[in-house]
mmCIF file of C-alpha atoms in Angstrom:
data_model
loop_
_atom_site.group_PDB
_atom_site.id
_atom_site.type_symbol
_atom_site.label_atom_id
_atom_site.label_comp_id
_atom_site.label_asym_id
_atom_site.label_seq_id
_atom_site.Cartn_x
_atom_site.Cartn_y
_atom_site.Cartn_z
ATOM 1 C CA UNK A 29 15.827 -141.569 150.623
ATOM 2 C CA UNK A 30 14.475 -144.777 149.106
ATOM 3 C CA UNK A 31 11.948 -144.599 146.278
ATOM 4 C CA UNK A 32 8.387 -145.402 147.296
ATOM 5 C CA UNK A 33 8.299 -148.956 145.864
ATOM 6 C CA UNK A 34 11.694 -149.887 147.318
ATOM 7 C CA UNK A 35 10.722 -148.344 150.645
ATOM 8 C CA UNK A 36 7.496 -150.362 150.787
ATOM 9 C CA UNK A 37 9.441 -153.589 150.209
ATOM 10 C CA UNK A 38 11.916 -152.614 152.931
ATOM 11 C CA UNK A 39 9.053 -151.763 155.292
ATOM 12 C CA UNK A 40 7.377 -155.104 154.572
ATOM 13 C CA UNK A 41 10.649 -156.932 155.246
ATOM 14 C CA UNK A 42 10.999 -155.210 158.640
ATOM 15 C CA UNK A 43 7.412 -155.995 159.608
ATOM 16 C CA UNK A 44 7.970 -159.718 158.896
ATOM 17 C CA UNK A 45 10.505 -159.972 161.729
ATOM 18 C CA UNK A 46 9.081 -161.222 165.066
ATOM 19 C CA UNK A 47 8.764 -157.916 166.934
ATOM 20 C CA UNK A 48 6.519 -154.903 167.316
ATOM 21 C CA UNK A 49 7.929 -151.873 165.527
ATOM 22 C CA UNK A 50 7.385 -148.365 166.979
ATOM 23 C CA UNK A 51 6.615 -145.885 164.245
ATOM 24 C CA UNK A 52 9.592 -143.716 165.213
ATOM 25 C CA UNK A 53 11.984 -146.662 164.859
ATOM 26 C CA UNK A 54 10.567 -147.547 161.446
ATOM 27 C CA UNK A 55 10.980 -143.937 160.375
ATOM 28 C CA UNK A 56 14.609 -143.955 161.496
ATOM 29 C CA UNK A 57 15.325 -147.255 159.683
ATOM 30 C CA UNK A 58 13.749 -145.993 156.459
ATOM 31 C CA UNK A 59 15.111 -142.453 156.650
ATOM 32 C CA UNK A 60 11.678 -140.819 156.451
ATOM 33 C CA UNK A 61 9.267 -138.998 158.736
ATOM 34 C CA UNK A 62 6.728 -140.795 160.988
ATOM 35 C CA UNK A 63 4.006 -139.277 158.788
ATOM 36 C CA UNK A 64 5.484 -140.987 155.721
ATOM 37 C CA UNK A 65 5.594 -144.282 157.648
ATOM 38 C CA UNK A 66 1.878 -143.950 158.395
ATOM 39 C CA UNK A 67 1.140 -143.343 154.709
ATOM 40 C CA UNK A 68 3.243 -146.369 153.726
ATOM 41 C CA UNK A 69 1.392 -148.529 156.269
ATOM 42 C CA UNK A 70 -1.879 -147.451 154.657
ATOM 43 C CA UNK A 71 -0.481 -148.392 151.225
ATOM 44 C CA UNK A 72 0.403 -151.892 152.447
ATOM 45 C CA UNK A 73 -3.091 -152.294 153.857
ATOM 46 C CA UNK A 74 -4.570 -151.221 150.513
ATOM 47 C CA UNK A 75 -2.450 -153.936 148.845
ATOM 48 C CA UNK A 76 -4.001 -156.571 151.120
ATOM 49 C CA UNK A 77 -1.433 -156.894 153.908
ATOM 50 C CA UNK A 78 -2.835 -156.847 157.429
ATOM 51 C CA UNK A 79 -0.699 -154.425 159.423
ATOM 52 C CA UNK A 80 -1.871 -154.325 163.024
ATOM 53 C CA UNK A 81 -1.399 -151.359 165.338
ATOM 54 C CA UNK A 82 -0.099 -152.477 168.744
ATOM 55 C CA UNK A 83 -1.530 -151.316 172.048
ATOM 56 C CA UNK A 84 0.380 -149.115 174.491
ATOM 57 C CA UNK A 85 3.418 -147.639 172.782
ATOM 58 C CA UNK A 86 2.270 -146.875 169.204
ATOM 59 C CA UNK A 87 3.701 -149.500 166.899
ATOM 60 C CA UNK A 88 3.022 -151.953 164.082
ATOM 61 C CA UNK A 89 3.282 -155.634 163.272
ATOM 62 C CA UNK A 90 2.308 -157.843 160.355
ATOM 63 C CA UNK A 91 -0.621 -160.166 160.912
ATOM 64 C CA UNK A 92 -2.430 -162.869 158.952
ATOM 65 C CA UNK A 93 -5.184 -161.320 156.902
ATOM 66 C CA UNK A 94 -8.520 -162.408 155.535
ATOM 67 C CA UNK A 95 -7.075 -162.490 152.031
ATOM 68 C CA UNK A 96 -3.811 -163.613 150.467
ATOM 69 C CA UNK A 97 -1.400 -160.697 149.829
ATOM 70 C CA UNK A 98 -0.465 -160.152 146.179
ATOM 71 C CA UNK A 99 2.041 -162.900 145.412
ATOM 72 C CA UNK A 100 0.736 -163.315 141.857
ATOM 73 C CA UNK A 101 -0.922 -166.540 142.993
ATOM 74 C CA UNK A 102 -4.610 -167.403 142.982
ATOM 75 C CA UNK A 103 -6.130 -169.670 145.647
ATOM 76 C CA UNK A 104 -5.522 -172.909 143.724
ATOM 77 C CA UNK A 105 -1.938 -171.914 142.966
ATOM 78 C CA UNK A 106 -1.265 -170.991 146.602
ATOM 79 C CA UNK A 107 -2.559 -174.381 147.775
ATOM 80 C CA UNK A 108 -0.468 -176.146 145.134
ATOM 81 C CA UNK A 109 2.664 -174.262 146.223
ATOM 82 C CA UNK A 110 2.047 -175.072 149.903
ATOM 83 C CA UNK A 111 1.556 -178.777 149.156
ATOM 84 C CA UNK A 112 4.609 -178.834 146.898
ATOM 85 C CA UNK A 113 6.782 -177.157 149.524
ATOM 86 C CA UNK A 114 5.542 -179.565 152.195
ATOM 87 C CA UNK A 115 6.408 -182.531 150.003
ATOM 88 C CA UNK A 116 9.844 -181.126 149.199
ATOM 89 C CA UNK A 117 10.533 -180.463 152.885
ATOM 90 C CA UNK A 118 10.396 -184.193 153.666
ATOM 91 C CA UNK A 119 11.677 -185.509 150.346
ATOM 92 C CA UNK A 120 15.231 -186.139 151.538
ATOM 93 C CA UNK A 121 16.671 -184.280 148.517
ATOM 94 C CA UNK A 122 19.979 -182.697 149.588
ATOM 95 C CA UNK A 123 19.742 -178.946 150.138
ATOM 96 C CA UNK A 124 16.003 -178.786 149.390
ATOM 97 C CA UNK A 125 14.392 -179.662 152.726
ATOM 98 C CA UNK A 126 15.543 -176.687 154.798
ATOM 99 C CA UNK A 127 14.891 -174.166 151.999
ATOM 100 C CA UNK A 128 11.415 -175.562 151.315
ATOM 101 C CA UNK A 129 10.588 -175.461 155.012
ATOM 102 C CA UNK A 130 11.593 -171.804 155.336
ATOM 103 C CA UNK A 131 9.511 -170.890 152.284
ATOM 104 C CA UNK A 132 6.539 -172.894 153.586
ATOM 105 C CA UNK A 133 6.693 -171.122 156.963
ATOM 106 C CA UNK A 134 6.575 -167.732 155.207
ATOM 107 C CA UNK A 135 3.687 -168.770 152.957
ATOM 108 C CA UNK A 136 1.539 -170.287 155.706
ATOM 109 C CA UNK A 137 2.029 -167.163 157.826
ATOM 110 C CA UNK A 138 -0.141 -165.196 155.373
ATOM 111 C CA UNK A 139 -2.498 -167.912 154.066
ATOM 112 C CA UNK A 140 -6.167 -167.196 154.835
ATOM 113 C CA UNK A 141 -7.853 -169.766 157.058
ATOM 114 C CA UNK A 142 -9.937 -171.179 154.178
ATOM 115 C CA UNK A 143 -6.733 -172.026 152.278
ATOM 116 C CA UNK A 144 -5.050 -173.483 155.380
ATOM 117 C CA UNK A 145 -8.051 -175.820 155.685
ATOM 118 C CA UNK A 146 -7.674 -176.954 152.059
ATOM 119 C CA UNK A 147 -3.951 -177.576 152.512
ATOM 120 C CA UNK A 148 -4.603 -179.599 155.662
ATOM 121 C CA UNK A 149 -7.290 -181.667 153.928
ATOM 122 C CA UNK A 150 -4.986 -182.503 151.016
ATOM 123 C CA UNK A 151 -2.170 -183.490 153.368
ATOM 124 C CA UNK A 152 -4.392 -185.801 155.390
ATOM 125 C CA UNK A 153 -5.649 -187.521 152.228
ATOM 126 C CA UNK A 154 -2.212 -187.992 150.657
ATOM 127 C CA UNK A 155 0.001 -191.045 151.123
ATOM 128 C CA UNK A 156 3.587 -190.493 149.899
ATOM 129 C CA UNK A 157 5.234 -193.465 148.200
ATOM 130 C CA UNK A 158 8.795 -192.774 149.374
ATOM 131 C CA UNK A 159 11.640 -194.661 150.985
ATOM 132 C CA UNK A 160 11.814 -192.309 153.952
ATOM 133 C CA UNK A 161 12.243 -194.245 157.176
ATOM 134 C CA UNK A 162 9.682 -192.366 159.245
ATOM 135 C CA UNK A 163 6.948 -190.008 158.095
ATOM 136 C CA UNK A 164 7.125 -186.462 159.476
ATOM 137 C CA UNK A 165 4.104 -184.193 159.360
ATOM 138 C CA UNK A 166 4.997 -181.089 157.305
ATOM 139 C CA UNK A 167 2.606 -179.080 159.493
ATOM 140 C CA UNK A 168 4.701 -179.993 162.553
ATOM 141 C CA UNK A 169 7.887 -178.949 160.768
ATOM 142 C CA UNK A 170 6.293 -175.650 159.792
ATOM 143 C CA UNK A 171 5.081 -175.005 163.342
ATOM 144 C CA UNK A 172 8.520 -175.762 164.792
ATOM 145 C CA UNK A 173 10.250 -173.583 162.195
ATOM 146 C CA UNK A 174 7.907 -170.719 163.071
ATOM 147 C CA UNK A 175 8.691 -171.173 166.785
ATOM 148 C CA UNK A 176 12.429 -171.071 166.013
ATOM 149 C CA UNK A 177 11.916 -167.877 164.031
ATOM 150 C CA UNK A 178 9.692 -166.217 166.655
ATOM 151 C CA UNK A 179 11.733 -167.533 169.635
ATOM 152 C CA UNK A 180 8.677 -169.125 171.206
ATOM 153 C CA UNK A 181 9.107 -172.101 173.504
ATOM 154 C CA UNK A 182 7.429 -175.382 172.512
ATOM 155 C CA UNK A 183 5.355 -177.755 174.604
ATOM 156 C CA UNK A 184 5.155 -181.340 173.376
ATOM 157 C CA UNK A 185 4.810 -184.993 174.307
ATOM 158 C CA UNK A 186 7.940 -186.952 173.444
ATOM 159 C CA UNK A 187 8.360 -190.693 172.941
ATOM 160 C CA UNK A 188 11.856 -191.873 173.834
ATOM 161 C CA UNK A 189 13.824 -194.679 172.166
ATOM 162 C CA UNK A 190 12.588 -197.192 174.769
ATOM 163 C CA UNK A 191 8.940 -196.278 174.154
ATOM 164 C CA UNK A 192 8.388 -194.236 177.308
ATOM 165 C CA UNK A 193 6.614 -190.923 176.831
ATOM 166 C CA UNK A 194 6.711 -187.727 178.836
ATOM 167 C CA UNK A 195 5.896 -184.058 178.452
ATOM 168 C CA UNK A 196 8.634 -181.581 177.572
ATOM 169 C CA UNK A 197 9.020 -177.832 177.334
ATOM 170 C CA UNK A 198 11.917 -176.611 175.231
ATOM 171 C CA UNK A 199 13.370 -173.512 173.597
ATOM 172 C CA UNK A 200 13.869 -174.489 169.919
ATOM 173 C CA UNK A 201 17.184 -173.531 168.327
ATOM 174 C CA UNK A 202 17.470 -175.304 164.963
ATOM 175 C CA UNK A 203 15.839 -177.976 162.808
ATOM 176 C CA UNK A 204 18.302 -180.415 161.231
ATOM 177 C CA UNK A 205 17.595 -182.808 158.362
ATOM 178 C CA UNK A 206 19.710 -185.927 157.939
ATOM 179 C CA UNK A 207 17.996 -186.816 154.658
ATOM 180 C CA UNK A 208 16.024 -189.624 156.330
ATOM 181 C CA UNK A 209 14.968 -187.990 159.589
ATOM 182 C CA UNK A 210 14.394 -184.546 161.076
ATOM 183 C CA UNK A 211 15.859 -183.488 164.429
ATOM 184 C CA UNK A 212 15.143 -180.545 166.700
ATOM 185 C CA UNK A 213 18.017 -179.013 168.665
ATOM 186 C CA UNK A 214 16.544 -177.266 171.698
ATOM 187 C CA UNK A 215 17.199 -176.210 175.272
ATOM 188 C CA UNK A 216 15.154 -178.533 177.502
ATOM 189 C CA UNK A 217 13.917 -176.221 180.253
ATOM 190 C CA UNK A 218 12.898 -179.106 182.524
ATOM 191 C CA UNK A 219 16.350 -180.713 182.399
ATOM 192 C CA UNK A 220 18.347 -177.516 182.125
ATOM 193 C CA UNK A 221 20.439 -178.750 179.212
ATOM 194 C CA UNK A 222 20.599 -178.984 175.426
ATOM 195 C CA UNK A 223 18.775 -181.936 173.884
ATOM 196 C CA UNK A 224 18.219 -183.377 170.412
ATOM 197 C CA UNK A 225 14.692 -184.629 169.632
ATOM 198 C CA UNK A 226 13.510 -186.696 166.683
ATOM 199 C CA UNK A 227 10.616 -184.752 165.198
ATOM 200 C CA UNK A 228 8.658 -187.892 164.279
ATOM 201 C CA UNK A 229 8.603 -188.843 167.969
ATOM 202 C CA UNK A 230 7.136 -185.598 169.301
ATOM 203 C CA UNK A 231 3.542 -184.425 169.378
ATOM 204 C CA UNK A 232 3.143 -180.682 169.665
ATOM 205 C CA UNK A 233 0.777 -179.114 172.172
ATOM 206 C CA UNK A 234 -0.909 -175.770 171.629
ATOM 207 C CA UNK A 235 -0.562 -172.977 172.294
ATOM 208 C CA UNK A 236 3.192 -172.455 172.336
ATOM 209 C CA UNK A 237 4.909 -171.340 175.513
ATOM 210 C CA UNK A 238 6.311 -167.872 176.220
ATOM 211 C CA UNK A 239 9.022 -166.190 174.188
ATOM 212 C CA UNK A 240 12.614 -166.622 175.305
ATOM 213 C CA UNK A 241 15.940 -164.848 175.007
ATOM 214 C CA UNK A 242 18.381 -166.693 172.704
ATOM 215 C CA UNK A 243 21.121 -168.747 174.381
ATOM 216 C CA UNK A 244 24.631 -169.518 173.275
ATOM 217 C CA UNK A 245 24.435 -172.527 170.923
ATOM 218 C CA UNK A 246 25.574 -175.886 172.309
ATOM 219 C CA UNK A 247 28.551 -175.988 169.945
ATOM 220 C CA UNK A 248 30.331 -173.868 167.360
ATOM 221 C CA UNK A 249 30.208 -176.918 165.086
ATOM 222 C CA UNK A 250 26.505 -177.744 165.038
ATOM 223 C CA UNK A 251 26.928 -180.487 162.398
ATOM 224 C CA UNK A 252 29.401 -182.397 164.577
ATOM 225 C CA UNK A 253 27.231 -181.831 167.655
ATOM 226 C CA UNK A 254 24.186 -183.340 165.950
ATOM 227 C CA UNK A 255 26.186 -186.195 164.451
ATOM 228 C CA UNK A 256 27.514 -187.231 167.869
ATOM 229 C CA UNK A 257 24.067 -186.981 169.427
ATOM 230 C CA UNK A 258 22.457 -189.306 166.889
ATOM 231 C CA UNK A 259 25.296 -191.694 165.986
ATOM 232 C CA UNK A 260 27.244 -192.081 169.248
ATOM 233 C CA UNK A 261 25.600 -190.843 172.448
ATOM 234 C CA UNK A 262 22.398 -192.962 172.457
ATOM 235 C CA UNK A 263 24.307 -196.246 172.462
ATOM 236 C CA UNK A 264 25.934 -198.432 175.114
ATOM 237 C CA UNK A 265 29.347 -198.573 173.448
ATOM 238 C CA UNK A 266 31.339 -195.708 171.964
ATOM 239 C CA UNK A 267 33.763 -196.965 169.329
ATOM 240 C CA UNK A 268 36.748 -194.906 168.182
ATOM 241 C CA UNK A 269 39.079 -196.121 165.432
ATOM 242 C CA UNK A 270 41.915 -194.886 163.264
ATOM 243 C CA UNK A 271 41.082 -195.964 159.732
ATOM 244 C CA UNK A 272 43.830 -195.978 157.105
ATOM 245 C CA UNK A 273 41.812 -194.483 154.282
ATOM 246 C CA UNK A 274 41.002 -190.906 153.217
ATOM 247 C CA UNK A 275 38.288 -189.250 155.286
ATOM 248 C CA UNK A 276 36.205 -188.498 152.185
ATOM 249 C CA UNK A 277 36.140 -192.150 151.141
ATOM 250 C CA UNK A 278 35.125 -193.302 154.624
ATOM 251 C CA UNK A 279 32.484 -190.574 155.027
ATOM 252 C CA UNK A 280 30.892 -191.676 151.751
ATOM 253 C CA UNK A 281 30.231 -195.091 153.345
ATOM 254 C CA UNK A 282 29.654 -193.875 156.918
ATOM 255 C CA UNK A 283 27.222 -190.909 156.714
ATOM 256 C CA UNK A 284 26.640 -188.540 159.676
ATOM 257 C CA UNK A 285 23.708 -190.622 160.902
ATOM 258 C CA UNK A 286 26.133 -193.516 161.498
ATOM 259 C CA UNK A 287 29.503 -192.042 162.451
ATOM 260 C CA UNK A 288 31.693 -188.986 162.945
ATOM 261 C CA UNK A 289 34.604 -189.019 160.468
ATOM 262 C CA UNK A 290 37.557 -186.654 160.973
ATOM 263 C CA UNK A 291 40.730 -186.357 158.856
ATOM 264 C CA UNK A 292 43.905 -187.572 160.582
ATOM 265 C CA UNK A 293 46.736 -186.808 158.199
ATOM 266 C CA UNK A 294 47.290 -188.012 154.661
ATOM 267 C CA UNK A 295 45.307 -191.151 153.838
ATOM 268 C CA UNK A 296 43.903 -191.661 157.342
ATOM 269 C CA UNK A 297 40.967 -190.594 159.492
ATOM 270 C CA UNK A 298 39.432 -191.077 162.936
ATOM 271 C CA UNK A 299 36.026 -192.730 162.948
ATOM 272 C CA UNK A 300 33.739 -192.484 165.990
ATOM 273 C CA UNK A 301 30.475 -194.381 166.158
ATOM 274 C CA UNK A 302 28.182 -196.057 168.658
ATOM 275 C CA UNK A 303 26.360 -199.351 169.063
ATOM 276 C CA UNK A 304 24.692 -201.514 171.668
ATOM 277 C CA UNK A 305 26.634 -204.521 170.313
ATOM 278 C CA UNK A 306 30.392 -205.136 170.208
ATOM 279 C CA UNK A 307 29.817 -207.448 167.240
ATOM 280 C CA UNK A 308 28.159 -204.619 165.316
ATOM 281 C CA UNK A 309 31.012 -202.233 166.096
ATOM 282 C CA UNK A 310 33.555 -204.764 164.865
ATOM 283 C CA UNK A 311 31.665 -205.624 161.680
ATOM 284 C CA UNK A 312 30.839 -202.012 160.750
ATOM 285 C CA UNK A 313 34.482 -200.983 160.717
ATOM 286 C CA UNK A 314 35.703 -204.280 159.265
ATOM 287 C CA UNK A 315 33.377 -204.067 156.281
ATOM 288 C CA UNK A 316 35.204 -200.935 155.132
ATOM 289 C CA UNK A 317 37.866 -203.323 153.843
ATOM 290 C CA UNK A 318 40.864 -201.219 154.948
ATOM 291 C CA UNK A 319 43.310 -201.493 157.898
ATOM 292 C CA UNK A 320 42.199 -199.945 161.168
ATOM 293 C CA UNK A 321 43.265 -199.620 164.815
ATOM 294 C CA UNK A 322 40.867 -199.799 167.793
ATOM 295 C CA UNK A 323 41.179 -197.075 170.452
ATOM 296 C CA UNK A 324 37.999 -197.622 172.454
ATOM 297 C CA UNK A 325 36.158 -199.265 174.059
ATOM 298 C CA UNK A 326 38.898 -201.409 175.655
ATOM 299 C CA UNK A 327 36.742 -204.530 175.677
ATOM 300 C CA UNK A 328 36.370 -204.352 171.902
ATOM 301 C CA UNK A 329 40.052 -205.272 171.396
ATOM 302 C CA UNK A 330 39.660 -208.671 173.059
ATOM 303 C CA UNK A 331 36.268 -209.137 171.426
ATOM 304 C CA UNK A 332 37.808 -208.679 167.956
ATOM 305 C CA UNK A 333 40.526 -211.216 168.786
ATOM 306 C CA UNK A 334 37.899 -213.772 169.774
ATOM 307 C CA UNK A 335 35.779 -212.949 166.734
ATOM 308 C CA UNK A 336 38.812 -213.287 164.464
ATOM 309 C CA UNK A 337 39.619 -216.698 165.940
ATOM 310 C CA UNK A 338 36.057 -217.908 165.315
ATOM 311 C CA UNK A 339 36.121 -216.667 161.724
ATOM 312 C CA UNK A 340 39.520 -218.297 161.109
ATOM 313 C CA UNK A 341 38.260 -221.585 162.527
ATOM 314 C CA UNK A 342 35.177 -221.389 160.340
ATOM 315 C CA UNK A 343 37.347 -220.914 157.250
ATOM 316 C CA UNK A 344 39.555 -223.914 158.196
ATOM 317 C CA UNK A 345 37.252 -226.680 159.434
#
């Protein structure tokens, strides 16, 4: 049997998952009697955690309370941590965004309403001086992350690349940060297919939709799936090349937001990218400064010949 302090931490961890816990199931998980579970629930309430009793089948769930649970933080410190995590979530620092977002979602779940108001006021009055391409509201990221965690569908207005806007309902699967932008991978219920949405182009509606059962992910390789969706699929032309240079060297110059880079033997790789311009496709791969072979699109081969002739003529007037 776990000691009381360790058992309370384990109980708190279980209650933070998005479900209602029957007392008998909690007792079985903790290896104690239902009576002990009831006493432990009372201890958590005495510590400041709001543990709600569910209707119908007796059970428990963790709710937001009127006071901040004991995290060794006072009100000012809690606000400072929330603001700091929100800033880090959109900072573009590798490996920091996703972690900060998860921590922010946990913190805001238990923040009292008076502190949420202070955090919101500070965010609205702050202008970040960063090189990020498009500003993303940390509150939107937090809300989406919470919906992913709780398996709640989202309702939002979405502005497409061409400026048109429509209303969507989607089952969120993952948030993905490219360093410059945030993307939501979700099942679009209206279109019956997986979609990738830029977070800065969506405007959330409240309340969220109903909960959903998790689906099989769109790909076993989520990184490649996202890379293709943002660097290849939106464009008119899909370019595929064999580049005679190590994949690591090419990937350093062609990040996932621009191209998919796959090793193809020693000292070679396959580069796949997209563009609405054949000229852009030709120049992007040519500026790597290494030999390459064009596989698709077919019209790019002739276009490169013509472009090469013009450049040769320009160099020999």
